[in-house]
C-alpha angles and dihedrals in degrees: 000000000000126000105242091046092051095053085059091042087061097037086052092046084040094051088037090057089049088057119088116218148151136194143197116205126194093020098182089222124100113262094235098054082046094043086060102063093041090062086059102055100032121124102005137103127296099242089043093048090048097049087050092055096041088055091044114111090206126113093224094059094062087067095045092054091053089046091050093050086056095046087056098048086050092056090046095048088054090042103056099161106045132087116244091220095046098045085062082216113212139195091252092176130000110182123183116190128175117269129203123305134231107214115206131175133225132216106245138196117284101017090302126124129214117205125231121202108210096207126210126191128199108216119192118193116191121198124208127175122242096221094054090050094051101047 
């Protein structure tokens, strides 16, 4: 490996170990239902995002709010120092992509079979602080 493309290696592995973030893999819920609740909650602060999710009726947000928990403990285990309330923490990125799928079949009319695919989705949620981003 060059030099050059060693020493940005290392910045981007140095500026990867600074971001908090969790993830939940194989979520036996569809991307697009989880997709959903994720639009509602992208972009705005921690407290707000967790009082939307606790208030959902939906089944995925149960999940996110736990991820997000977990987001949150990460960043505050790498922020030892800093107050939660005074670091004003924020979803900086939520991504939902689609995860593997179980495939079943089920018994059809007239001898025949029509497949279900049973989807999963990996979502990833990354928290930043807004005092850090703006000094």
């Amino acid at each position: 490996m060059g030099s050059r493309k060693k020493q940005m290696a290392d910045a981007i592995k140095a500026e990867k170990k600074q971001v908090a973030f969790a993830k939940l893999n194989n979520c036996p819920t569809s991307p697009r239902k989880m997709r959903l609740v994720a639009d509602l909650v992208r972009g705005k602060k921690a407290e707000q995002a967790l009082q939307i999710l606790r208030f959902s009726p939906k089944e995925a947000s149960r999940r996110l709010e736990k991820l997000l928990l977990s987001a949150i403990a990460n960043w505050q285990a790498k922020n030892e120092d800093a107050d939660i309330e005074e670091a004003n923490l924020f979803i900086k990125e939520i991504r939902v992509d689609g995860g593997t799928m179980l495939k079943r079949l089920r018994p059809a009319p007239q001898g025949r079979a029509h497949r279900i695919r049973k989807r999963s989705n990996h979502v990833t949620v990354v928290v930043d602080s807004l005092n850090k981003t703006q000094s």
